[in-house]
mmCIF file of C-alpha atoms and ligand atoms in Angstrom:
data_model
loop_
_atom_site.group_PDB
_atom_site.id
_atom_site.type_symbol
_atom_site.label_atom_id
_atom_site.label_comp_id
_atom_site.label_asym_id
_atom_site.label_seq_id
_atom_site.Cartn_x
_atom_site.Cartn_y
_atom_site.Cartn_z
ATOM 1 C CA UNK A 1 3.734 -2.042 -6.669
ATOM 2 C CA UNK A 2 3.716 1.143 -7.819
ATOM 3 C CA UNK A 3 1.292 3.701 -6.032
ATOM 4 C CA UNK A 4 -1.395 5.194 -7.731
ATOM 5 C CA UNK A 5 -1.408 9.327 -7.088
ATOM 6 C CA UNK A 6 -4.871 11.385 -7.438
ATOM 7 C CA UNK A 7 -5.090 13.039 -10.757
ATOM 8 C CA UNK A 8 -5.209 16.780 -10.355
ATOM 9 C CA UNK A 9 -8.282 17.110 -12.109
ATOM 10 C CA UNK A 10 -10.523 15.044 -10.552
ATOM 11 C CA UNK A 11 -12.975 16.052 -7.466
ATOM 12 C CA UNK A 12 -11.775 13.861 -4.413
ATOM 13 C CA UNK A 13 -13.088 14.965 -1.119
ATOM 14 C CA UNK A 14 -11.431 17.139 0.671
ATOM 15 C CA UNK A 15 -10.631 14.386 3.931
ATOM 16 C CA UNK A 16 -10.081 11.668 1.555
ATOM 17 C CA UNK A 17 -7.626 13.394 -0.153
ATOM 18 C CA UNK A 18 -5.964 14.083 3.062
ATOM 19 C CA UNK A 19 -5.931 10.494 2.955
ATOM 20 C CA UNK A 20 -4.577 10.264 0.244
ATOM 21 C CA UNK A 21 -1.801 12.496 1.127
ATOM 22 C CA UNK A 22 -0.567 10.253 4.398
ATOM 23 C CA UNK A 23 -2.273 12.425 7.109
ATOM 24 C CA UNK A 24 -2.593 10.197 10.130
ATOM 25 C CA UNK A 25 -5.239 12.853 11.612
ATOM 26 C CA UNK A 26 -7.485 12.556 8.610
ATOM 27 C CA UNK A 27 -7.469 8.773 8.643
ATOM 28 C CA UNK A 28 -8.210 8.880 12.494
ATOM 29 C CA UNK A 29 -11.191 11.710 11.824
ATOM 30 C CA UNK A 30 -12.700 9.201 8.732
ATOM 31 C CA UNK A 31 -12.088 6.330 11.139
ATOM 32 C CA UNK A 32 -14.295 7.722 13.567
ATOM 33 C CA UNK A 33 -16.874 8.341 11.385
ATOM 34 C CA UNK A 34 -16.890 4.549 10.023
ATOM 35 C CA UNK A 35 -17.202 3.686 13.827
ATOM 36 C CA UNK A 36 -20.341 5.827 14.288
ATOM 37 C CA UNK A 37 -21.706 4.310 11.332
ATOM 38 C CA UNK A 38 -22.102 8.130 9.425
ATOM 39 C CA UNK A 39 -23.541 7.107 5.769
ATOM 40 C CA UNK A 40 -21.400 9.334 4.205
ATOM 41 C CA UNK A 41 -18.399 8.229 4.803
ATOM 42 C CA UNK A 42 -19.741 5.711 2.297
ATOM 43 C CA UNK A 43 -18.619 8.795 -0.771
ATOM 44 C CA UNK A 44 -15.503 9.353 1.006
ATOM 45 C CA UNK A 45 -14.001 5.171 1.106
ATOM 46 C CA UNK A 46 -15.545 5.422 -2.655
ATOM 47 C CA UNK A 47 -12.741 8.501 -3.846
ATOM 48 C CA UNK A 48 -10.276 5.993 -1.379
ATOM 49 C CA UNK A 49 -10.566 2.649 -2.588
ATOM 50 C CA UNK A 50 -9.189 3.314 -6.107
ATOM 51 C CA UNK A 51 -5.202 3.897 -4.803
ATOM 52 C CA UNK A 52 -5.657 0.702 -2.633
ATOM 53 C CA UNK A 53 -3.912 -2.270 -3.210
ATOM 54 C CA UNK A 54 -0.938 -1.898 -1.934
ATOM 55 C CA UNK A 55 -0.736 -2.945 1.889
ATOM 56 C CA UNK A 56 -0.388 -6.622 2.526
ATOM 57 C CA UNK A 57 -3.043 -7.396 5.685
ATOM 58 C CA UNK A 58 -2.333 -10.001 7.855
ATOM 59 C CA UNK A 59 -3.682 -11.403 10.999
ATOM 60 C CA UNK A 60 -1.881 -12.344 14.191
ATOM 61 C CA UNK A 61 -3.626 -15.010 15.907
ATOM 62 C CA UNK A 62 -3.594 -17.039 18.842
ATOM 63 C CA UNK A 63 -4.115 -17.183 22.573
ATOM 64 C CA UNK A 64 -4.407 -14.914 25.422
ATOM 65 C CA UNK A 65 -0.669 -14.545 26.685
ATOM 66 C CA UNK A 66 0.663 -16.141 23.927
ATOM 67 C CA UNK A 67 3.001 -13.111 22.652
ATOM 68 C CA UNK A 68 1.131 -11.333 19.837
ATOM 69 C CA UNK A 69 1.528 -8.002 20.547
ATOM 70 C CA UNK A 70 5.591 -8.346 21.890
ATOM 71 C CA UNK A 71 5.860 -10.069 18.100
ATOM 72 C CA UNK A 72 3.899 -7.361 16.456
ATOM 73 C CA UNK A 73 5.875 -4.937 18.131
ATOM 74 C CA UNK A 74 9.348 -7.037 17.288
ATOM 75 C CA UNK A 75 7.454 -7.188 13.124
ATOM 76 C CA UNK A 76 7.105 -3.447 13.519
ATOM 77 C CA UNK A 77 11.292 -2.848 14.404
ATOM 78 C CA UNK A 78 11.840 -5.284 11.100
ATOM 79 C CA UNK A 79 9.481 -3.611 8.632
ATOM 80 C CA UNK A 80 10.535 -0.532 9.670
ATOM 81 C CA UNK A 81 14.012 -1.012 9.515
ATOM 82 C CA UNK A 82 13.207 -2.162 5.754
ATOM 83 C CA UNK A 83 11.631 1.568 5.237
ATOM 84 C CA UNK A 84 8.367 0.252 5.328
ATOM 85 C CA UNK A 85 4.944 2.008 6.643
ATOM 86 C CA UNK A 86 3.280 -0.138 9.285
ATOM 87 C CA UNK A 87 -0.120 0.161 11.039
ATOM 88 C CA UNK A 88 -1.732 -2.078 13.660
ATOM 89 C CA UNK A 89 -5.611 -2.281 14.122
ATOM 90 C CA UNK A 90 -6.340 -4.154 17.396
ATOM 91 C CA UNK A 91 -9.595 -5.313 17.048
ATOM 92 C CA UNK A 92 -11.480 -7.072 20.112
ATOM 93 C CA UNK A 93 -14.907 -8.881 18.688
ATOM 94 C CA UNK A 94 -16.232 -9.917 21.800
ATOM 95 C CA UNK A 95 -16.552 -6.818 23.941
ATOM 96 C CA UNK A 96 -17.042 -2.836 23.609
ATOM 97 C CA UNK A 97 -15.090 -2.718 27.198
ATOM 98 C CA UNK A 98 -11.733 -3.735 26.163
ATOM 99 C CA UNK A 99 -9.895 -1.108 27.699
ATOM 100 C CA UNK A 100 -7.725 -3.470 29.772
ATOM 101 C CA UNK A 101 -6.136 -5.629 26.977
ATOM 102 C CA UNK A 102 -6.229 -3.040 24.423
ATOM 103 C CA UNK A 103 -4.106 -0.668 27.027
ATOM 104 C CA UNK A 104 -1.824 -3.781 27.428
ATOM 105 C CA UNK A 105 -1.248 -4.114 23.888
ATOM 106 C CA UNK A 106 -0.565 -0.451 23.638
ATOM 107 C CA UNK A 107 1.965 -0.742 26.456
ATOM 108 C CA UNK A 108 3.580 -3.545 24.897
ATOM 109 C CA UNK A 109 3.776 -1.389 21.364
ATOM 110 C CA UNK A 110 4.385 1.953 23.056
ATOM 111 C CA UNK A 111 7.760 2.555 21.417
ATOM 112 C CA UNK A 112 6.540 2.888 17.779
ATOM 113 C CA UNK A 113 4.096 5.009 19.324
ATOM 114 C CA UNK A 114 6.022 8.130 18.022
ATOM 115 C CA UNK A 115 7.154 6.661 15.212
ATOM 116 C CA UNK A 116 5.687 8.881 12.064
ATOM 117 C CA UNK A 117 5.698 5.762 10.223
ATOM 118 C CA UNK A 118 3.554 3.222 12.143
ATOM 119 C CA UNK A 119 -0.181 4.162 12.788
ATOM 120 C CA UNK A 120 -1.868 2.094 15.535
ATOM 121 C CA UNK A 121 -5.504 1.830 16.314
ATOM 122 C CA UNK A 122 -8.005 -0.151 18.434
ATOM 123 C CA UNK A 123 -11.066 -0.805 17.740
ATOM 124 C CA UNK A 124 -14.430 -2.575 19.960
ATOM 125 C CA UNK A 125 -17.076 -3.634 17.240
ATOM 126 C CA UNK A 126 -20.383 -2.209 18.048
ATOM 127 C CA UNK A 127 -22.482 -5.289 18.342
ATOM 128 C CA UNK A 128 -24.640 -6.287 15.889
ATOM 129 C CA UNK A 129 -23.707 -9.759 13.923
ATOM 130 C CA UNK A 130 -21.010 -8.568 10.813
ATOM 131 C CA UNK A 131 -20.693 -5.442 12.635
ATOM 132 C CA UNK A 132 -16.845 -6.374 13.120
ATOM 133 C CA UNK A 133 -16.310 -7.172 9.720
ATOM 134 C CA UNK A 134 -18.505 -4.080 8.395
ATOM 135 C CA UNK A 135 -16.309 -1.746 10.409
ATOM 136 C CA UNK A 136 -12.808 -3.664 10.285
ATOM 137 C CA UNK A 137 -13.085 -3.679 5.944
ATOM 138 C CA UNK A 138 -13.741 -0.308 5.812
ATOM 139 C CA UNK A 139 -11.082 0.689 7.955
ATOM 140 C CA UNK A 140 -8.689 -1.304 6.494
ATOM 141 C CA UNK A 141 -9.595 1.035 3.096
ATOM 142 C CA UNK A 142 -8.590 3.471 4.959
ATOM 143 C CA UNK A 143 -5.288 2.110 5.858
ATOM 144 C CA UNK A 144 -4.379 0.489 2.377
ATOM 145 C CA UNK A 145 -4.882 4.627 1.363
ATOM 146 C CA UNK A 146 -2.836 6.094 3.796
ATOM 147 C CA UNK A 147 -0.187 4.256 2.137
ATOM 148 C CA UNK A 148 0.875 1.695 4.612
ATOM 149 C CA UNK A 149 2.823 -1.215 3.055
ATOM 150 C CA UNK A 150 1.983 -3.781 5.870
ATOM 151 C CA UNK A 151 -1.165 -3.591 8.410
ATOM 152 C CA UNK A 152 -1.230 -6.198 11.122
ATOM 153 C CA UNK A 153 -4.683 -7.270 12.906
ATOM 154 C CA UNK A 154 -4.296 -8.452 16.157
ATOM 155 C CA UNK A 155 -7.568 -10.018 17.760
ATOM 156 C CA UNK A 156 -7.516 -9.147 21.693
ATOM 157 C CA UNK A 157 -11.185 -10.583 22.551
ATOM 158 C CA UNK A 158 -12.257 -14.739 23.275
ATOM 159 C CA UNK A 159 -11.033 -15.765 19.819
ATOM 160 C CA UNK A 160 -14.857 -16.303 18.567
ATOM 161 C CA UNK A 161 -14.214 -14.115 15.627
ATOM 162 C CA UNK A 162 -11.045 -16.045 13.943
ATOM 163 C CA UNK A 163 -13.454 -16.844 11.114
ATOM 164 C CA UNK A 164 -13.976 -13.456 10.642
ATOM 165 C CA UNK A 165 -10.382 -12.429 10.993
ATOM 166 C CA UNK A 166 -9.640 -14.671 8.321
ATOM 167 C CA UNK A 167 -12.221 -13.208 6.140
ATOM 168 C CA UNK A 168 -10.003 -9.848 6.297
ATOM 169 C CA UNK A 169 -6.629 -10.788 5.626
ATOM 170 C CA UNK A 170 -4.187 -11.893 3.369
ATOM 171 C CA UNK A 171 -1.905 -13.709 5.328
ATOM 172 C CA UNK A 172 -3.085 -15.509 8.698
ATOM 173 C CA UNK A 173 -0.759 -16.096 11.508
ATOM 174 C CA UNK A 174 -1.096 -18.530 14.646
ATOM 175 C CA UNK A 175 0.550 -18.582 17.792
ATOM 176 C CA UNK A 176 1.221 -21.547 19.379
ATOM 177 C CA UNK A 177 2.315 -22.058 22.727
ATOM 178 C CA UNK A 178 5.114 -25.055 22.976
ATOM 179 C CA UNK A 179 4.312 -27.578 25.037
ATOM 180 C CA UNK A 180 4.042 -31.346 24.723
ATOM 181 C CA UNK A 181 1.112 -32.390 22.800
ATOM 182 C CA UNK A 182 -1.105 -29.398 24.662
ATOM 183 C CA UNK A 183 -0.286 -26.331 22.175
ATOM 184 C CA UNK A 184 -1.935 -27.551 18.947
ATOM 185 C CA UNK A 185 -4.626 -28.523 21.371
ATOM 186 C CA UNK A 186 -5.398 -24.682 22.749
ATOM 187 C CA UNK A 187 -5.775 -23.929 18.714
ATOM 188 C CA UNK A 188 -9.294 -24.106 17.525
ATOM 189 C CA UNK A 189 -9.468 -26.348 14.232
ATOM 190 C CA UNK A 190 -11.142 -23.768 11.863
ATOM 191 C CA UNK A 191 -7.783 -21.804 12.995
ATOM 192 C CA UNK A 192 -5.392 -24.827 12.071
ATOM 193 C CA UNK A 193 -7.701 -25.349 8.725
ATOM 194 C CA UNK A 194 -7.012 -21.706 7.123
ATOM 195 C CA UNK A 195 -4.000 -20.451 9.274
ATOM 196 C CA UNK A 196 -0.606 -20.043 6.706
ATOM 197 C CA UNK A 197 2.030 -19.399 9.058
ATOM 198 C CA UNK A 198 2.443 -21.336 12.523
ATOM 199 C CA UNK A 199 4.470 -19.434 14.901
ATOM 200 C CA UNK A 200 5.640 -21.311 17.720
ATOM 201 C CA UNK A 201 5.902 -18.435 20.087
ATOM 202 C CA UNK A 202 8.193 -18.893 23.245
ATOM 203 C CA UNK A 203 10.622 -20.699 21.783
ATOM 204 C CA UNK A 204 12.844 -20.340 25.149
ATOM 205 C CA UNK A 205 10.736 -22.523 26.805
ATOM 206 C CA UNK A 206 10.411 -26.310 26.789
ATOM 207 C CA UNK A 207 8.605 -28.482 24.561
ATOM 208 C CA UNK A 208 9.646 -26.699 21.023
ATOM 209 C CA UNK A 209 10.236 -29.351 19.125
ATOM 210 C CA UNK A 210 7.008 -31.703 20.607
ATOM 211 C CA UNK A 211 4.975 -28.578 18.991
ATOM 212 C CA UNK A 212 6.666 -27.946 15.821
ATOM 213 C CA UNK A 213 6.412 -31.598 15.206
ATOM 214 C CA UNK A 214 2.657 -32.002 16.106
ATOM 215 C CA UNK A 215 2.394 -29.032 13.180
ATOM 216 C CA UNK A 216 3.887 -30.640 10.706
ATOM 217 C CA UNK A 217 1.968 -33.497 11.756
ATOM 218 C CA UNK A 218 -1.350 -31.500 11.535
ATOM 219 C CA UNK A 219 -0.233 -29.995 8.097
ATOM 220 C CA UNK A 220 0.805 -33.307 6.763
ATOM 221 C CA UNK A 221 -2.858 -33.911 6.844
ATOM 222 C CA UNK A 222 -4.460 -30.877 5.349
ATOM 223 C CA UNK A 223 -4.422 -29.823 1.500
ATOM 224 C CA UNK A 224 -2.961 -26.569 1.863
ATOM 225 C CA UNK A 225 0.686 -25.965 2.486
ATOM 226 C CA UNK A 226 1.425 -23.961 5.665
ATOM 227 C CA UNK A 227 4.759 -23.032 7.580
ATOM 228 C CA UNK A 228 6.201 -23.427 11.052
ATOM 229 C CA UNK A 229 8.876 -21.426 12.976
ATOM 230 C CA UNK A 230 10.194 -20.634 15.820
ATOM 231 C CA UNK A 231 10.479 -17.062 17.801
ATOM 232 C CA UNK A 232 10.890 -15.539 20.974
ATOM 233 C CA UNK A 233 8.942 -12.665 20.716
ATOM 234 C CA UNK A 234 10.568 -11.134 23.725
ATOM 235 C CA UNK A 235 14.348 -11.353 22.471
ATOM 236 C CA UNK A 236 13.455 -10.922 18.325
ATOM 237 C CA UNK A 237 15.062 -14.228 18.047
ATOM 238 C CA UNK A 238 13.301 -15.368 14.680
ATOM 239 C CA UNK A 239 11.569 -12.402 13.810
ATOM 240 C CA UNK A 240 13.406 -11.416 11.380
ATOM 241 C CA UNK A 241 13.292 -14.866 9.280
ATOM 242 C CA UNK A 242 9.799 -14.189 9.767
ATOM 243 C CA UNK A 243 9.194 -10.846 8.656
ATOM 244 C CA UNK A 244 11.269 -12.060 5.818
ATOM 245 C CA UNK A 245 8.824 -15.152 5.023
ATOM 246 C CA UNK A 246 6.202 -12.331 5.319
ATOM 247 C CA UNK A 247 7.571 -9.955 2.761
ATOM 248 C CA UNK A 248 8.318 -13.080 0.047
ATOM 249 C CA UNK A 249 4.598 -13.758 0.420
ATOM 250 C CA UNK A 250 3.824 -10.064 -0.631
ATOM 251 C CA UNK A 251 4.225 -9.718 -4.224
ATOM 252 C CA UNK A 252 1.884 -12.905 -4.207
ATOM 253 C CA UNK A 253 -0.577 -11.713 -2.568
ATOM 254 C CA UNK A 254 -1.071 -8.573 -4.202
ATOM 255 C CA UNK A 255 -1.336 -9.878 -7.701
ATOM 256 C CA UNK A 256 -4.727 -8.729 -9.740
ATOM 257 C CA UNK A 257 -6.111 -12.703 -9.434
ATOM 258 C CA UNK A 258 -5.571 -12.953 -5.833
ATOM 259 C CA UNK A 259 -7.225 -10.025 -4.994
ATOM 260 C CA UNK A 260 -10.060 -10.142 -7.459
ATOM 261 C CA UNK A 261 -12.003 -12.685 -5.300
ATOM 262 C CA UNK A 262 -11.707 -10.767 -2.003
ATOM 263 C CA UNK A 263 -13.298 -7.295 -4.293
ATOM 264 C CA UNK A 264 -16.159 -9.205 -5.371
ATOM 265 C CA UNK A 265 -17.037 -10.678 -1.849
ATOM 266 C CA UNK A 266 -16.678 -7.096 -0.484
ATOM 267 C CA UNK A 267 -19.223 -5.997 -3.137
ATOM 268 C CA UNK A 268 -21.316 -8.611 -2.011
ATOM 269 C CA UNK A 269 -21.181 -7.682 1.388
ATOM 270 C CA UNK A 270 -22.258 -3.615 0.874
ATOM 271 C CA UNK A 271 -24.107 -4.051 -1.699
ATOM 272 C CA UNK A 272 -26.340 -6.408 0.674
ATOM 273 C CA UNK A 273 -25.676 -4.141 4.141
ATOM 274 C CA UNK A 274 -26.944 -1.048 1.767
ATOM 275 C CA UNK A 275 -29.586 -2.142 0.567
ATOM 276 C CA UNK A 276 -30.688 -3.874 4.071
ATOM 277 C CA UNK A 277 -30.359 -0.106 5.670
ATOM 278 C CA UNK A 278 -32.962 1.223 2.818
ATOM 279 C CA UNK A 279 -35.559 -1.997 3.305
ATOM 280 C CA UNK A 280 -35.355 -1.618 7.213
ATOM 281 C CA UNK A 281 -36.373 2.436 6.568
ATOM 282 C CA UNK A 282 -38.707 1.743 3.789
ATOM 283 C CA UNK A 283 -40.226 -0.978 6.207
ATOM 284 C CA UNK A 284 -40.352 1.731 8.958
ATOM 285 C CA UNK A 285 -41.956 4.302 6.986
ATOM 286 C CA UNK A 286 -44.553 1.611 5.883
ATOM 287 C CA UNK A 287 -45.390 0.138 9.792
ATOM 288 C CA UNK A 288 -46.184 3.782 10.584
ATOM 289 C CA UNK A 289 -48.287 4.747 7.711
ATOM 290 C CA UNK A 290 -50.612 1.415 8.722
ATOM 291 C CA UNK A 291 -50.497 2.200 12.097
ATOM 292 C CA UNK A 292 -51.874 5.888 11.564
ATOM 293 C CA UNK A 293 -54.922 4.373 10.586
ATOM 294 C CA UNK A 294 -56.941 4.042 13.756
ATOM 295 C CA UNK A 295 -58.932 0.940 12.438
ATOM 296 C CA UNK A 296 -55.137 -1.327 11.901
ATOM 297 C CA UNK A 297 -53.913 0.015 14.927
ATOM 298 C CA UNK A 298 -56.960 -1.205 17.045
ATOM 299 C CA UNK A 299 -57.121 -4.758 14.915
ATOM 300 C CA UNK A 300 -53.240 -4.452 15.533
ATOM 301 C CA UNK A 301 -53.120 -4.095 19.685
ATOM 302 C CA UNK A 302 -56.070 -7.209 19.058
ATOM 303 C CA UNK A 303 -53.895 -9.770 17.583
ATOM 304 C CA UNK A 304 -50.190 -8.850 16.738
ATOM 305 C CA UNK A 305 -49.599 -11.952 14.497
ATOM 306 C CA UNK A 306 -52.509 -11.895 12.351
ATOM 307 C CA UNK A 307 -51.714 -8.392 11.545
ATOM 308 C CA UNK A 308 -48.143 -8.278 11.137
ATOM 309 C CA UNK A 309 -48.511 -11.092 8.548
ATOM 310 C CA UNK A 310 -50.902 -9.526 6.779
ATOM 311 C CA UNK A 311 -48.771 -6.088 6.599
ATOM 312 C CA UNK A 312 -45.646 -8.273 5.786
ATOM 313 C CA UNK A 313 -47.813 -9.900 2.239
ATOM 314 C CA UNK A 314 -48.649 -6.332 1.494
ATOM 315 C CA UNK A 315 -45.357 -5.420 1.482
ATOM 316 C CA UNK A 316 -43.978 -8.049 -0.520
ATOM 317 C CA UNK A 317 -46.457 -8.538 -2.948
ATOM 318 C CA UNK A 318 -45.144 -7.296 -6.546
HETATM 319 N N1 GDP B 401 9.253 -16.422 27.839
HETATM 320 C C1 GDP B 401 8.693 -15.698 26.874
HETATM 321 N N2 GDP B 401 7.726 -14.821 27.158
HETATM 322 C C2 GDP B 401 7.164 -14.119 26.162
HETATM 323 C C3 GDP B 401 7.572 -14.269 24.818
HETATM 324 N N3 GDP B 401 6.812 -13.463 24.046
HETATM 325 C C4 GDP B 401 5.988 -12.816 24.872
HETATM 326 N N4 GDP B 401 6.185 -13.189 26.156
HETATM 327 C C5 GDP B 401 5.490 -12.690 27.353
HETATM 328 O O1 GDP B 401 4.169 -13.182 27.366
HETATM 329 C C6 GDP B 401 3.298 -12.234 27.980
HETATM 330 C C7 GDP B 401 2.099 -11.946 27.080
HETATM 331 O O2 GDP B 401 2.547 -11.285 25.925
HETATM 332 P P1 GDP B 401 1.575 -10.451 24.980
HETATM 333 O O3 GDP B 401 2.401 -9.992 23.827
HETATM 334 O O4 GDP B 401 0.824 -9.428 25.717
HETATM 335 O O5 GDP B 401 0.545 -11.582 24.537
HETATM 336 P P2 GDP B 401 -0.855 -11.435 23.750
HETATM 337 O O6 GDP B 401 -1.936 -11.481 24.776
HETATM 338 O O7 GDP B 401 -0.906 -12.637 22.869
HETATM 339 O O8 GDP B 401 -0.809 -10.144 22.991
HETATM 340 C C8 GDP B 401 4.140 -11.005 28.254
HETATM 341 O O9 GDP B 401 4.527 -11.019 29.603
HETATM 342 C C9 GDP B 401 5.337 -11.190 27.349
HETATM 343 O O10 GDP B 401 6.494 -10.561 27.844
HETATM 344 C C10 GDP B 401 8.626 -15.213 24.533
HETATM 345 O O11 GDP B 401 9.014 -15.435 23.390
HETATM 346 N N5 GDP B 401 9.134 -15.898 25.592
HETATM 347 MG MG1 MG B 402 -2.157 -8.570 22.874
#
């Protein structure tokens, strides 16, 4: 795909045309800001999202312990031995103190750290239901902008959020651990529903084939196609095959029909999150209006629920 470059003319922002330009810093400064939730970084992602469409986003999946971050790491070598830009968002959805397995995963990635090519970036979501989602889509703007050809999600929390992963990426990965029978079993089934690619991590241990053959099993059974392979993350045996399987899925993936679907739902979404931030303020505004009346706020401290209902029909009436 060939990348779109700003016109000349036209009045991007100053930090998204950093962006735009492949500064790391600026992406990490606009980053931050989608983090603190600043509403007008809203302006900025807007001047952004027309030169995205280029990065292929998938998600690595799978177990605690099971090897994602020594295969992202051994993805990294391959796509950047192909002269590709790479970025990694580590996202944990189940806690905002992740600093232990988000260090590990930077330890395990450390040597792309200096790499001018790879960007790498953790993120906690804020709490708040969708507030993983909210964040991780507008970051991953940012990426596609930067011009990074392949961005890699790696979940480090529980594993509650693999719907939501799924919900962000192109291409989903799964990890499974060999072992007889017990692998497919540590997979959640929403996982082994949407998942395209089944990595059987590990593959120096025993019980290899018992795994890849309860996967084809599994998939036997389901109406999508998926496929299975072997690596050892910690050698690069079969990394490469799959970085290559990765790459053929590419030009697929970032056809104008496969992406129009994903657009729309991202409308959707901020469309609905916007105008939920304006109702909640309107709403606000209105609660303390009727409570500077000393005659509500008396009937109010009398009986909450008879009062808030009647406040809400106000509000709603036409
Ligand atoms: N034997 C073996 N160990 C591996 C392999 N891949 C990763 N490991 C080890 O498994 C442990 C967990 O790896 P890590 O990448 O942090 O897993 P994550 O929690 O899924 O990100 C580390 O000690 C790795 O060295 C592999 O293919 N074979
Ligand atoms: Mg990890």
């Amino acid at each position: 795909m060939i990348r779109k470059s700003p016109d000349p003319e036209s009045c991007i922002r100053p930090e998204a045309a950093e962006v735009l330009s492949g500064s790391f810093l600026a992406a990490s400064r606009l980053i931050r800001r989608i983090e603190a939730g600043d509403p007008a970084v809203l302006a900025d992602l807007a001047d952004l999202f027309p030169f995205t469409g280029n990065a292929c986003v998938m998600g690595i999946t799978g177990p605690p312990g099971a090897g994602k971050s020594t295969l992202i790491s051994g993805l990294i070598r391959r796509f950047r031995d192909l002269g590709l830009r790479v970025g990694v968002l580590a996202i944990d959805p189940s806690s905002p103190v992740s600093g232990g397995a988000i260090l590990g995963d930077r330890i395990r990635m450390q040597s792309h750290a200096a790499d001018p090519g790879v960007f790498i970036r953790s993120m906690a979501s804020r709490g708040g239901a969708g507030g993983l989602s909210r964040v991780a889509r507008d970051v991953l703007v940012v990426l596609d902008a930067l011009g990074l050809d392949m961005i890699l999600l790696e979940p480090v929390g529980s594993g509650q959020s693999d719907t939501e992963i799924a919900s962000l990426v192109h291409l989903l990965g799964v990890l499974v651990p060999p072992g007889t029978g017990d692998g497919v079993q540590t997979i959640k089934a929403g996982i082994l529903e949407t998942a395209d690619i089944f990595i059987v991590n590990k593959c120096d241990l025993p019980g290899v084939p018992e795994a890849v053959a309860d996967l084809r099993g599994m998939l036997h059974l389901r109406s999508r196609p998926g496929w299975v392979c072997e690596t050892c993350a910690r050698t690069g045996e079969g990394t490469g095959e799959l970085a290559d399987y990765i790459l053929s899925r590419r030009t697929e993936i970032q056809s104008w029909q496969n992406r129009a679907p994903a657009i729309r739902d991202h409308f959707r979404s901020l469309v609905s999150r916007l105008a939920l931030a304006h109702l909640e303020k309107q709403v606000a505004d209105r609660i303390e209006a009727f409570l500077a009346v000393p005659e509500n706020d008396r009937a109010a401290s009398d009986n909450p629920y008879r009062l808030a209902r009647e406040l809400v029909e106000q509000l709603v009436r036409p």
